[in-house]
Short mmCIF file of the C-alpha atoms (twelve columns), coordinates in Angstrom:
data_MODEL
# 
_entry.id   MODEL 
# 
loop_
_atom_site.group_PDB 
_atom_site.id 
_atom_site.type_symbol 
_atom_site.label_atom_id 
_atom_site.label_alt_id 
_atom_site.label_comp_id 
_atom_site.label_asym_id 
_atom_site.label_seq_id 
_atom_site.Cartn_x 
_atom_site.Cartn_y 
_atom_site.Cartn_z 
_atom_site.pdbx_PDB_model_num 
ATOM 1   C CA . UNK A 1   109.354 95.148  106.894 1 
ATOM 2   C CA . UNK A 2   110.230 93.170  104.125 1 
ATOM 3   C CA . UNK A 3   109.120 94.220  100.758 1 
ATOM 4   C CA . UNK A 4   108.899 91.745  97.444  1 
ATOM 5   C CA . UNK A 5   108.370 92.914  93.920  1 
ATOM 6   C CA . UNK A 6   106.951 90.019  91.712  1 
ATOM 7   C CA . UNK A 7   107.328 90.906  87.696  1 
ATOM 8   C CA . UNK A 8   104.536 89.486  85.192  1 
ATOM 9   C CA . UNK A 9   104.568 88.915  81.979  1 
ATOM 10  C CA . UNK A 10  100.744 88.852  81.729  1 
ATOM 11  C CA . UNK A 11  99.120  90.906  78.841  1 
ATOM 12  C CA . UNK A 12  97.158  94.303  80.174  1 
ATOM 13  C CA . UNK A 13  93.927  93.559  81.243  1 
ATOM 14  C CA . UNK A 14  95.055  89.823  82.559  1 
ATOM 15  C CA . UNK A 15  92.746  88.684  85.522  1 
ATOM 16  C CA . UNK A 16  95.245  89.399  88.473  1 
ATOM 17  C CA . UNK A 17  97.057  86.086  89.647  1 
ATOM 18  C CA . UNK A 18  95.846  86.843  93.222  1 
ATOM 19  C CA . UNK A 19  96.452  83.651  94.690  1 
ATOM 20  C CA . UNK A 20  100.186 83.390  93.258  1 
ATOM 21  C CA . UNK A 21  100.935 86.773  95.546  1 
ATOM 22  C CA . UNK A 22  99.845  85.210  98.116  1 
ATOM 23  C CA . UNK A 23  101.724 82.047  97.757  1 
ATOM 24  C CA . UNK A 24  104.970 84.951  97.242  1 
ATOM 25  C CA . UNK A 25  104.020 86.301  100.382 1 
ATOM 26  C CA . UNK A 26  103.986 83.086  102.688 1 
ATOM 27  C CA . UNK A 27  106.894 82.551  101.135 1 
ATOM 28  C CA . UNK A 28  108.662 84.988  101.813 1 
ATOM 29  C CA . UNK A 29  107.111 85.116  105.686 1 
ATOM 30  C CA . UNK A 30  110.170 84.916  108.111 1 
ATOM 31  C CA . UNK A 31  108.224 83.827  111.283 1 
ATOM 32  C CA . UNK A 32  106.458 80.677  112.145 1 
ATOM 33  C CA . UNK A 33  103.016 81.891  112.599 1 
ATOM 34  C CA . UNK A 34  101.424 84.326  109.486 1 
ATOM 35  C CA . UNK A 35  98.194  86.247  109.161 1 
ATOM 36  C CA . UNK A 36  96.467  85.889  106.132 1 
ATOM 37  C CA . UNK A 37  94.477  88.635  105.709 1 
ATOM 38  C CA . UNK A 38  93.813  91.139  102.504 1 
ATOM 39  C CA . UNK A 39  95.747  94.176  102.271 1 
ATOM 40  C CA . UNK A 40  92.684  96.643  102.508 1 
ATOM 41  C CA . UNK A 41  92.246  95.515  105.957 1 
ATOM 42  C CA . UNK A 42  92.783  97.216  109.335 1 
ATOM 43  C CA . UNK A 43  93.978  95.980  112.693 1 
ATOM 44  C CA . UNK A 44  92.111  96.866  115.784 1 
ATOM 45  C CA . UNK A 45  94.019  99.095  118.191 1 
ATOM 46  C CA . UNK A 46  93.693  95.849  120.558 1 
ATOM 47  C CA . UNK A 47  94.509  93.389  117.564 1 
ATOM 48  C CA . UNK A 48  98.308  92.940  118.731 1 
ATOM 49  C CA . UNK A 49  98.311  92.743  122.144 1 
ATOM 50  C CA . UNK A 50  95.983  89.937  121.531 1 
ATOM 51  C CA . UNK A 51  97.633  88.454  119.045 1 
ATOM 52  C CA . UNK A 52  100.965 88.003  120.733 1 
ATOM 53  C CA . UNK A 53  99.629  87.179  124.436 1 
ATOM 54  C CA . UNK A 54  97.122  84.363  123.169 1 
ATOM 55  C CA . UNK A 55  97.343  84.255  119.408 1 
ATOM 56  C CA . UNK A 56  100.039 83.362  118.451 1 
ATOM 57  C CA . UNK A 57  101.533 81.402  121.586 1 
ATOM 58  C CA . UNK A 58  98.420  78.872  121.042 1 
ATOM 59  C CA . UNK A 59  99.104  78.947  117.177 1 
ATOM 60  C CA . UNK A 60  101.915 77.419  117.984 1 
ATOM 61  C CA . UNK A 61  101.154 74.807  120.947 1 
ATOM 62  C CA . UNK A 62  97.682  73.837  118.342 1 
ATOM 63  C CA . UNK A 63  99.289  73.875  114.630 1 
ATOM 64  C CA . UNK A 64  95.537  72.126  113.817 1 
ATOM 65  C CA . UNK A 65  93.916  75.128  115.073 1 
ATOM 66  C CA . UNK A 66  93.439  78.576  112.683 1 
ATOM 67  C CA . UNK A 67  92.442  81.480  114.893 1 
ATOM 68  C CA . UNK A 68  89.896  83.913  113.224 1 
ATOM 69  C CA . UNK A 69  90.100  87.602  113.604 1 
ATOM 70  C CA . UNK A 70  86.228  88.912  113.009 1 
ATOM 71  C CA . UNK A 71  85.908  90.602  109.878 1 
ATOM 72  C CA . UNK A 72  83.929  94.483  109.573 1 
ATOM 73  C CA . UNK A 73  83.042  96.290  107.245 1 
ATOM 74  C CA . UNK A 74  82.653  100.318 107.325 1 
ATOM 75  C CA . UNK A 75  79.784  101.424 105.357 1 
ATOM 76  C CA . UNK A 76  79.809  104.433 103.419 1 
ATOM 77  C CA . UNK A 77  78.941  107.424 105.672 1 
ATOM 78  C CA . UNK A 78  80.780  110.940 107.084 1 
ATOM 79  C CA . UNK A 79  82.907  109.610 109.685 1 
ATOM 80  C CA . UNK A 80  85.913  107.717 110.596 1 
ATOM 81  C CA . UNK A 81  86.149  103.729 110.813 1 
ATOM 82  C CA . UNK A 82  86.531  102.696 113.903 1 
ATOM 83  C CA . UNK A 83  89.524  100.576 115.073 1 
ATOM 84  C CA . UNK A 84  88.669  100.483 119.194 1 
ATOM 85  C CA . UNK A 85  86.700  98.061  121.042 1 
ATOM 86  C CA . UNK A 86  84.664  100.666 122.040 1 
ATOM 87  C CA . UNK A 87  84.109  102.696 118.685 1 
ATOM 88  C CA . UNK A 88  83.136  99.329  116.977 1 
ATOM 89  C CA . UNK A 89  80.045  98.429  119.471 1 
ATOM 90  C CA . UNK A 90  78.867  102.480 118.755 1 
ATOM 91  C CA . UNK A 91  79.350  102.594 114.996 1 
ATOM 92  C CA . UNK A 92  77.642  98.354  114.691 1 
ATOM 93  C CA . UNK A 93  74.799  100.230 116.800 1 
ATOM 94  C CA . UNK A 94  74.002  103.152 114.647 1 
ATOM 95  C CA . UNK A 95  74.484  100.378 111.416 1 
ATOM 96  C CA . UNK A 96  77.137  102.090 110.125 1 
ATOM 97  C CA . UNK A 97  79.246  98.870  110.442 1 
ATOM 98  C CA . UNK A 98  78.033  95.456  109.714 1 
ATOM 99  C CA . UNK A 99  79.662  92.066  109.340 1 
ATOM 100 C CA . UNK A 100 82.117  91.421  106.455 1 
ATOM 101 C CA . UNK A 101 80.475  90.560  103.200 1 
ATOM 102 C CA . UNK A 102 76.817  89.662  104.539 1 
ATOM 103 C CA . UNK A 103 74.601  91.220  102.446 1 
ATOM 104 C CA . UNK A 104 76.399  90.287  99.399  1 
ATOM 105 C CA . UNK A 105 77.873  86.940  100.533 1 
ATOM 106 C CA . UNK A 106 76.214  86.116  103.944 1 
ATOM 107 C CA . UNK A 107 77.908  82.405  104.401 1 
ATOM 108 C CA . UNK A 108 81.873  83.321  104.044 1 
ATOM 109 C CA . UNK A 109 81.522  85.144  107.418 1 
ATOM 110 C CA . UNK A 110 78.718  83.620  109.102 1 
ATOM 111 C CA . UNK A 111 80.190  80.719  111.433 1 
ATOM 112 C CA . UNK A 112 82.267  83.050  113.094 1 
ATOM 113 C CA . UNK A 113 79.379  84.111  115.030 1 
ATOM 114 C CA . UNK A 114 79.445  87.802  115.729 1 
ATOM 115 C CA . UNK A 115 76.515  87.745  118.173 1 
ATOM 116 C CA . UNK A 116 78.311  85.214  120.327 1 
ATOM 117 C CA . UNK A 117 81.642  87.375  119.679 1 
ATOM 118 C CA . UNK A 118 80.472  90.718  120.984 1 
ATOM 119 C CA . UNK A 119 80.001  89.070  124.441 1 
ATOM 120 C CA . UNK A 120 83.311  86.479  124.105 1 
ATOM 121 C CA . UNK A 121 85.716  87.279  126.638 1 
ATOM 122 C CA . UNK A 122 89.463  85.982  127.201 1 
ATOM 123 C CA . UNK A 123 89.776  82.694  125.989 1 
ATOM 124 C CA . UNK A 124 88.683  82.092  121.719 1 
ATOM 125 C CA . UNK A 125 85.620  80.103  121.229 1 
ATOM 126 C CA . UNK A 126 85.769  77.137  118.900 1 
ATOM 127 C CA . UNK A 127 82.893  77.345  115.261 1 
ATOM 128 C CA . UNK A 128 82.214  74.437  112.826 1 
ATOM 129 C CA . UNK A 129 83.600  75.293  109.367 1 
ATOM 130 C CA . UNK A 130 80.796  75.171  106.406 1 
ATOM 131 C CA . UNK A 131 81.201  75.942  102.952 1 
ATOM 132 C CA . UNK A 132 82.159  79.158  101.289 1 
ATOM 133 C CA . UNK A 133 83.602  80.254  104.729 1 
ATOM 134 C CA . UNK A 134 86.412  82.247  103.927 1 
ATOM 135 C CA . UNK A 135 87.543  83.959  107.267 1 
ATOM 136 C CA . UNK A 136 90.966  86.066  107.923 1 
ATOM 137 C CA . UNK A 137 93.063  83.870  110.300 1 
ATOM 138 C CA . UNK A 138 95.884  83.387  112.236 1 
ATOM 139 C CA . UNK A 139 97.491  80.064  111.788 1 
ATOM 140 C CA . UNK A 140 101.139 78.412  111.905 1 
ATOM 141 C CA . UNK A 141 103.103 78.677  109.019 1 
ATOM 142 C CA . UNK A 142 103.582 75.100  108.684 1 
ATOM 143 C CA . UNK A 143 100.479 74.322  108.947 1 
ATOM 144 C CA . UNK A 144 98.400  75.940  105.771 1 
ATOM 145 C CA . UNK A 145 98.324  74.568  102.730 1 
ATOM 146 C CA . UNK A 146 99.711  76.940  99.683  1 
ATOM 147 C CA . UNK A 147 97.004  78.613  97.875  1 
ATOM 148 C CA . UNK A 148 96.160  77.334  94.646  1 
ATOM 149 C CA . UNK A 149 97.326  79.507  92.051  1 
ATOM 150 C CA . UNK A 150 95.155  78.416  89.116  1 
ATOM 151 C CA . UNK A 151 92.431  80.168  90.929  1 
ATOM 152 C CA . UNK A 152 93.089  84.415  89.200  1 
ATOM 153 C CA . UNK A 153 90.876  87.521  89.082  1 
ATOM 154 C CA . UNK A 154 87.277  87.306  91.338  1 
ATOM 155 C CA . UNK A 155 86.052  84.324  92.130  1 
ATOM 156 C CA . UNK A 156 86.708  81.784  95.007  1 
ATOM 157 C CA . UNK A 157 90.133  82.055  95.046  1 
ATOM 158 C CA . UNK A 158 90.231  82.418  99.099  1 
ATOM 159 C CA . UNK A 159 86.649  79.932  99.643  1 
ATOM 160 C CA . UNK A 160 88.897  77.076  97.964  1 
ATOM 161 C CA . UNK A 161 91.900  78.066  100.616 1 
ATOM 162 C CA . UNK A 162 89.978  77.698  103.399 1 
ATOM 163 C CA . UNK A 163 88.220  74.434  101.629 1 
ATOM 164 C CA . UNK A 164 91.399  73.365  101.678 1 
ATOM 165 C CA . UNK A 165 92.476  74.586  105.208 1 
ATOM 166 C CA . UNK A 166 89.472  72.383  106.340 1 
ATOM 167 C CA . UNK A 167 90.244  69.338  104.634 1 
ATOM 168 C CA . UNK A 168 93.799  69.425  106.226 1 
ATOM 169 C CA . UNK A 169 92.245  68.671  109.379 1 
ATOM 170 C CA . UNK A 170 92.649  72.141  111.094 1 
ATOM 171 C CA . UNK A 171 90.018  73.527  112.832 1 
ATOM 172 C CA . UNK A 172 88.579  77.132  113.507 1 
ATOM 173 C CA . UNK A 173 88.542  79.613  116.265 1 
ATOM 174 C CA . UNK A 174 87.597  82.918  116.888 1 
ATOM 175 C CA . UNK A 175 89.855  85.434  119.250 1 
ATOM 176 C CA . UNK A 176 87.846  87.413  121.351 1 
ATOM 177 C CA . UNK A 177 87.443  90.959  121.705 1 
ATOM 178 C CA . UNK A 178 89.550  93.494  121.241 1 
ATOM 179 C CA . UNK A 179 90.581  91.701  118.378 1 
ATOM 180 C CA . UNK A 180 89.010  92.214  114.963 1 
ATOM 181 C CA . UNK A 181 89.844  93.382  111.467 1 
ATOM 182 C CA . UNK A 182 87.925  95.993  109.402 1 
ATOM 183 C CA . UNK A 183 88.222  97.593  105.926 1 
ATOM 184 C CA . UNK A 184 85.984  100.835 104.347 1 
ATOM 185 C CA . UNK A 185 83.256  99.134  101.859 1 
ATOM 186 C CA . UNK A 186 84.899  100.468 98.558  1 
ATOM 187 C CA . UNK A 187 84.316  100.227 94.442  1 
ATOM 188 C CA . UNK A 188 84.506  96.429  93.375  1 
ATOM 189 C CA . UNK A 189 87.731  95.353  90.982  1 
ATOM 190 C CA . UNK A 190 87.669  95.445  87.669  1 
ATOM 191 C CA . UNK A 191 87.710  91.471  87.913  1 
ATOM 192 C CA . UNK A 192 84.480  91.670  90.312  1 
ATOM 193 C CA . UNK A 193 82.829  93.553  87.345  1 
ATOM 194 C CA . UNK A 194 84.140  91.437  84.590  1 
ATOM 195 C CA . UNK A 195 82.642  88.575  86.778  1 
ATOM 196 C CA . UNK A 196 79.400  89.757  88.785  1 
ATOM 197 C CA . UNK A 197 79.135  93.313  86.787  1 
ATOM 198 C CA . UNK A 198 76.789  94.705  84.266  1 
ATOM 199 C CA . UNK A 199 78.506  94.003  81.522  1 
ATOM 200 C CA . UNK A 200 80.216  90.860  82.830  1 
ATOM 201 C CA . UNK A 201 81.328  87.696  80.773  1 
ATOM 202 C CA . UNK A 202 78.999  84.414  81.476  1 
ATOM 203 C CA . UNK A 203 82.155  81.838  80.384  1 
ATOM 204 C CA . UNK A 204 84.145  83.448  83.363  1 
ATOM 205 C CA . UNK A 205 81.827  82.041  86.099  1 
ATOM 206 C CA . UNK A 206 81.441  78.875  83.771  1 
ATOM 207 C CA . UNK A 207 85.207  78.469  84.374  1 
ATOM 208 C CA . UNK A 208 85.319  79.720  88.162  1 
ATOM 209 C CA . UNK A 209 82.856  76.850  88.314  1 
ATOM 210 C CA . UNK A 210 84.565  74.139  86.777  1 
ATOM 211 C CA . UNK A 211 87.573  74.430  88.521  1 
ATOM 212 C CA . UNK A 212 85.672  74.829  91.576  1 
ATOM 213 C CA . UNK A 213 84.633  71.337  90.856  1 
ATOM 214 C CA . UNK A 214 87.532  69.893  89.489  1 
ATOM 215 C CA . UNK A 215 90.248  71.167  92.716  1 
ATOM 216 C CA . UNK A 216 87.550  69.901  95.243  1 
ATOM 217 C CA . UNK A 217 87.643  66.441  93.116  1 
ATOM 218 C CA . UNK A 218 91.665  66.846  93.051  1 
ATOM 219 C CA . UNK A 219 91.769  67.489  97.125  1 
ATOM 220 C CA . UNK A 220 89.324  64.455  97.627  1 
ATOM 221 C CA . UNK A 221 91.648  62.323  96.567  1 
ATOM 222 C CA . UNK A 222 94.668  63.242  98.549  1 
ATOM 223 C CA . UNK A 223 94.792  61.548  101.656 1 
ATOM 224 C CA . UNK A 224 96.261  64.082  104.740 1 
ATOM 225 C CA . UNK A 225 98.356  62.265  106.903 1 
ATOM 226 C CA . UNK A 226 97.485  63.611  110.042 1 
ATOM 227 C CA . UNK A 227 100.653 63.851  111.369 1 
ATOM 228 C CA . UNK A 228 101.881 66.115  108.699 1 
ATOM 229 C CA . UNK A 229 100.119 69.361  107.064 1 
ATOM 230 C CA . UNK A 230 102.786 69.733  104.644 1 
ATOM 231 C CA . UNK A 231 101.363 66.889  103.013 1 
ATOM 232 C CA . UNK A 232 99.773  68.896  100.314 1 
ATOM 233 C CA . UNK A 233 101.915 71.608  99.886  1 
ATOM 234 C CA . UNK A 234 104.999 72.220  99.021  1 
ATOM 235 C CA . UNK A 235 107.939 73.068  100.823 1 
ATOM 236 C CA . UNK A 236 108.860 76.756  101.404 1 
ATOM 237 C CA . UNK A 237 112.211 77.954  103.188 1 
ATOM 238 C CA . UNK A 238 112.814 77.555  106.842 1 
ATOM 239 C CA . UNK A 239 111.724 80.180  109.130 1 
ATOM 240 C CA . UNK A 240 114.506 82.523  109.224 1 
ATOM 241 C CA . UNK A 241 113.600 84.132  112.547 1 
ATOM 242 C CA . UNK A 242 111.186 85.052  115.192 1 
ATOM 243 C CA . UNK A 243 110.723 88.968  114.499 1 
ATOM 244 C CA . UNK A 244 107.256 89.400  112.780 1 
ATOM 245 C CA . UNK A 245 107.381 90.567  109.461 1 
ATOM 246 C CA . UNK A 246 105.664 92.184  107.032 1 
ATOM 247 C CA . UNK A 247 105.950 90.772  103.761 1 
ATOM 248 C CA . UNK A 248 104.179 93.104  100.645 1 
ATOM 249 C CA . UNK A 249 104.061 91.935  97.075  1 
ATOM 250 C CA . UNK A 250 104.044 94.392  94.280  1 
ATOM 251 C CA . UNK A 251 102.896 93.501  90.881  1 
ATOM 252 C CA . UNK A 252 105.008 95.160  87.917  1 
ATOM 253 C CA . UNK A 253 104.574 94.851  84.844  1 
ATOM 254 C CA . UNK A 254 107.518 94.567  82.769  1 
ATOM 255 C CA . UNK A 255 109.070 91.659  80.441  1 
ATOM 256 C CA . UNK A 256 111.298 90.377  83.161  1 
ATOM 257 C CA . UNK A 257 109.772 86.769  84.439  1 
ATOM 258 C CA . UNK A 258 110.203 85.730  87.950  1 
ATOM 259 C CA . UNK A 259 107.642 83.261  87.573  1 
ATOM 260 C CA . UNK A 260 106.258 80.391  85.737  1 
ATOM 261 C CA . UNK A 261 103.250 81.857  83.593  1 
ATOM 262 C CA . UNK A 262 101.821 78.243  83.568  1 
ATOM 263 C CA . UNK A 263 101.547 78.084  86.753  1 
ATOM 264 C CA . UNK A 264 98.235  80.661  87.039  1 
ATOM 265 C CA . UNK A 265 97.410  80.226  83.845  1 
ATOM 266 C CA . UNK A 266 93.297  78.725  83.404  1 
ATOM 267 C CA . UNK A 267 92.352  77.791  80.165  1 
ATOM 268 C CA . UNK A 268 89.448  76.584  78.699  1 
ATOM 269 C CA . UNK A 269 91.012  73.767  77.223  1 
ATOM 270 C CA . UNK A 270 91.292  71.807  80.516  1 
ATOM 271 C CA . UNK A 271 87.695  71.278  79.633  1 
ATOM 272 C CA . UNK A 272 87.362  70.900  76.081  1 
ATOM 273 C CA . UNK A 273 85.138  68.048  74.380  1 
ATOM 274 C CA . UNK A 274 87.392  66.253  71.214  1 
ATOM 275 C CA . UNK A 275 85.013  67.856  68.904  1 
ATOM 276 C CA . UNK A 276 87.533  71.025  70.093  1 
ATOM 277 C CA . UNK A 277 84.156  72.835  72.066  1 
ATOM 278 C CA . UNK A 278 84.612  74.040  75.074  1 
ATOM 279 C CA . UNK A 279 82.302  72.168  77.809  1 
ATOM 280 C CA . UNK A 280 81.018  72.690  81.532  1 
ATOM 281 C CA . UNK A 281 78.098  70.167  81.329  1 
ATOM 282 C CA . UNK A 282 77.056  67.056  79.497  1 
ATOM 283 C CA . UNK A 283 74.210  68.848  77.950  1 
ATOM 284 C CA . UNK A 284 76.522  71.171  76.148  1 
ATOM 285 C CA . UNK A 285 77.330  70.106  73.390  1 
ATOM 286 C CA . UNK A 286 75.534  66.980  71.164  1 
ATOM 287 C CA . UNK A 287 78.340  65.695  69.069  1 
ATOM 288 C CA . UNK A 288 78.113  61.961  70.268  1 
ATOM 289 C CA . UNK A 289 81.720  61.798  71.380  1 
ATOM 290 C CA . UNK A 290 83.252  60.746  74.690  1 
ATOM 291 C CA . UNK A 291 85.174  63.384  76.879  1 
ATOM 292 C CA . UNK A 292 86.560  63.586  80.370  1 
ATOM 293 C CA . UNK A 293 85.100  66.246  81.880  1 
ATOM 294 C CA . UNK A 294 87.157  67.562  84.839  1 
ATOM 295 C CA . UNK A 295 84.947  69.698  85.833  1 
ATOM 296 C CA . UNK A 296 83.419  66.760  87.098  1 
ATOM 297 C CA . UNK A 297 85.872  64.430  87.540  1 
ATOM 298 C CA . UNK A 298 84.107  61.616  85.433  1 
ATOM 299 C CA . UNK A 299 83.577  60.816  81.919  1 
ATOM 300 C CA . UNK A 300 80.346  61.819  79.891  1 
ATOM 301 C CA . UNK A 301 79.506  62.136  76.543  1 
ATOM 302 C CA . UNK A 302 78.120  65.840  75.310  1 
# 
């Protein structure tokens, strides 16, 4: 096990720079194949005997293919979350489990196709990727693009991974049974709230938004030579050596910088109008003067 502390210099109360950890952690991965998946997660009991018979042996004969491990999620009830084959199928049957996510965000898990999983058997079926499908998969290191780190607190920070995933050229497919992932359905983040919440802030989502719109208009016009996925990333260390490791970042805060603050850093003033407004739409603002919105990757006048 490897573990990595990462230092920020952030102030308290700083939307967490999730996709900079995760950038840390690939990183810092010392085998050729990783598993992105979120750390309040569990393996199925049968997770890595699949995962190192057919997993990761095809990850690496199909670098264009990511390999999706189904995603549960244990509702709140008095039990224990199941982690076998067997305890999965009884808990999904008294609706105690469900699919990751579907009530409250029905289309990042939906491809996978659970009712075509629960009968799967031995070999992984290929799905069609659509948008806002944000699976957990297994994939070869050289393969996935970085994560892109101006995406920080809640808010399509893994969609726009997998966006870009897809636009690499790599396609998806599911393992079969036993292998899945599951997590306990817990309290949302204080970014969920600050975004979705009661009492959340409307020029969050605004901002989610517009760089929603302005990476996907960014990606568009890189062209992925199909030879190479490291096209649009950049280059991270060479694998040091086979043994699987588990990389965990830890986020301290102290005054000590290991990173470059501009790096995750979103402001508002990517998408300000010269009148010194900030803007989202044309319909904004009325001051009569020109602006590039990159939100939109055009000009307008608000």
């Amino acid at each position: 096990m490897s573990v990595v502390l990462v230092v920020n210099q952030e102030e308290e109360g700083s939307p967490y720079p999730v996709n900079l950890m995760r950038n840390v952690a690939l990183h810092y991965s010392a085998t050729d194949t990783v598993l992105l998946l979120d750390v309040d997660f569990a393996l199925s009991q049968g997770a890595n005997g699949m995962l190192s018979q057919v997993g990761v042996p095809q990850a690496r004969a199909n670098p264009k293919t990511a390999f999706v491990l189904p995603a549960f999620e244990y509702l709140p009830h008095d039990g224990v979350m199941a982690t076998t084959q067997s305890g999965l199928k009884q808990q999904w049957e008294q609706g105690v489990v469900e699919a990751f996510h579907v009530a409250r965000y029905p289309k990042g898990h939906s491809p996978t196709n659970y009712s075509q999983w629960w009968s799967a058997q031995g070999a992984p079926y290929g799905v069609q990727y659509a948008d806002g499908y944000e699976p957990y998969i297994l994939v070869h290191k050289n393969a996935v693009p970085k994560y892109d780190e101006r995406f920080v607190g809640y808010g399509l920070n893994k969609v726009s991974h997998l966006w870009h995933v897809n636009h690499c050229g790599i396609s998806f497919s599911v393992l079969p049974p036993p292998c899945f992932v599951i997590c306990c359905q817990h309290e949302p983040s204080k970014d969920w709230k600050k975004t979705f919440g009661s009492g959340r802030d409307p020029e969050i989502r605004l901002k989610i938004e517009a760089l929603w719109n302005k990476f996907r208009a960014e990606l568009r016009l890189v062209a992925v030579d199909d030879d190479s996925f490291v096209a649009t990333r950049r280059a991270v260390h060479k694998e040091v050596n086979k043994t699987p490791t588990a990389v965990f970042c830890f986020l301290h805060n102290t005054a000590v910088p290991v990173v470059d603050a501009d790096a995750v850093a979103f402001s508002v003033c990517e998408n300000k109008c010269v009148c010194g407004k900030p803007v989202f739409s044309p319909a904004q603002h009325n001051c009569s003067q020109t602006v590039e919105l990159a939100a939109a990757a055009q000009t307008a006048t608000c």
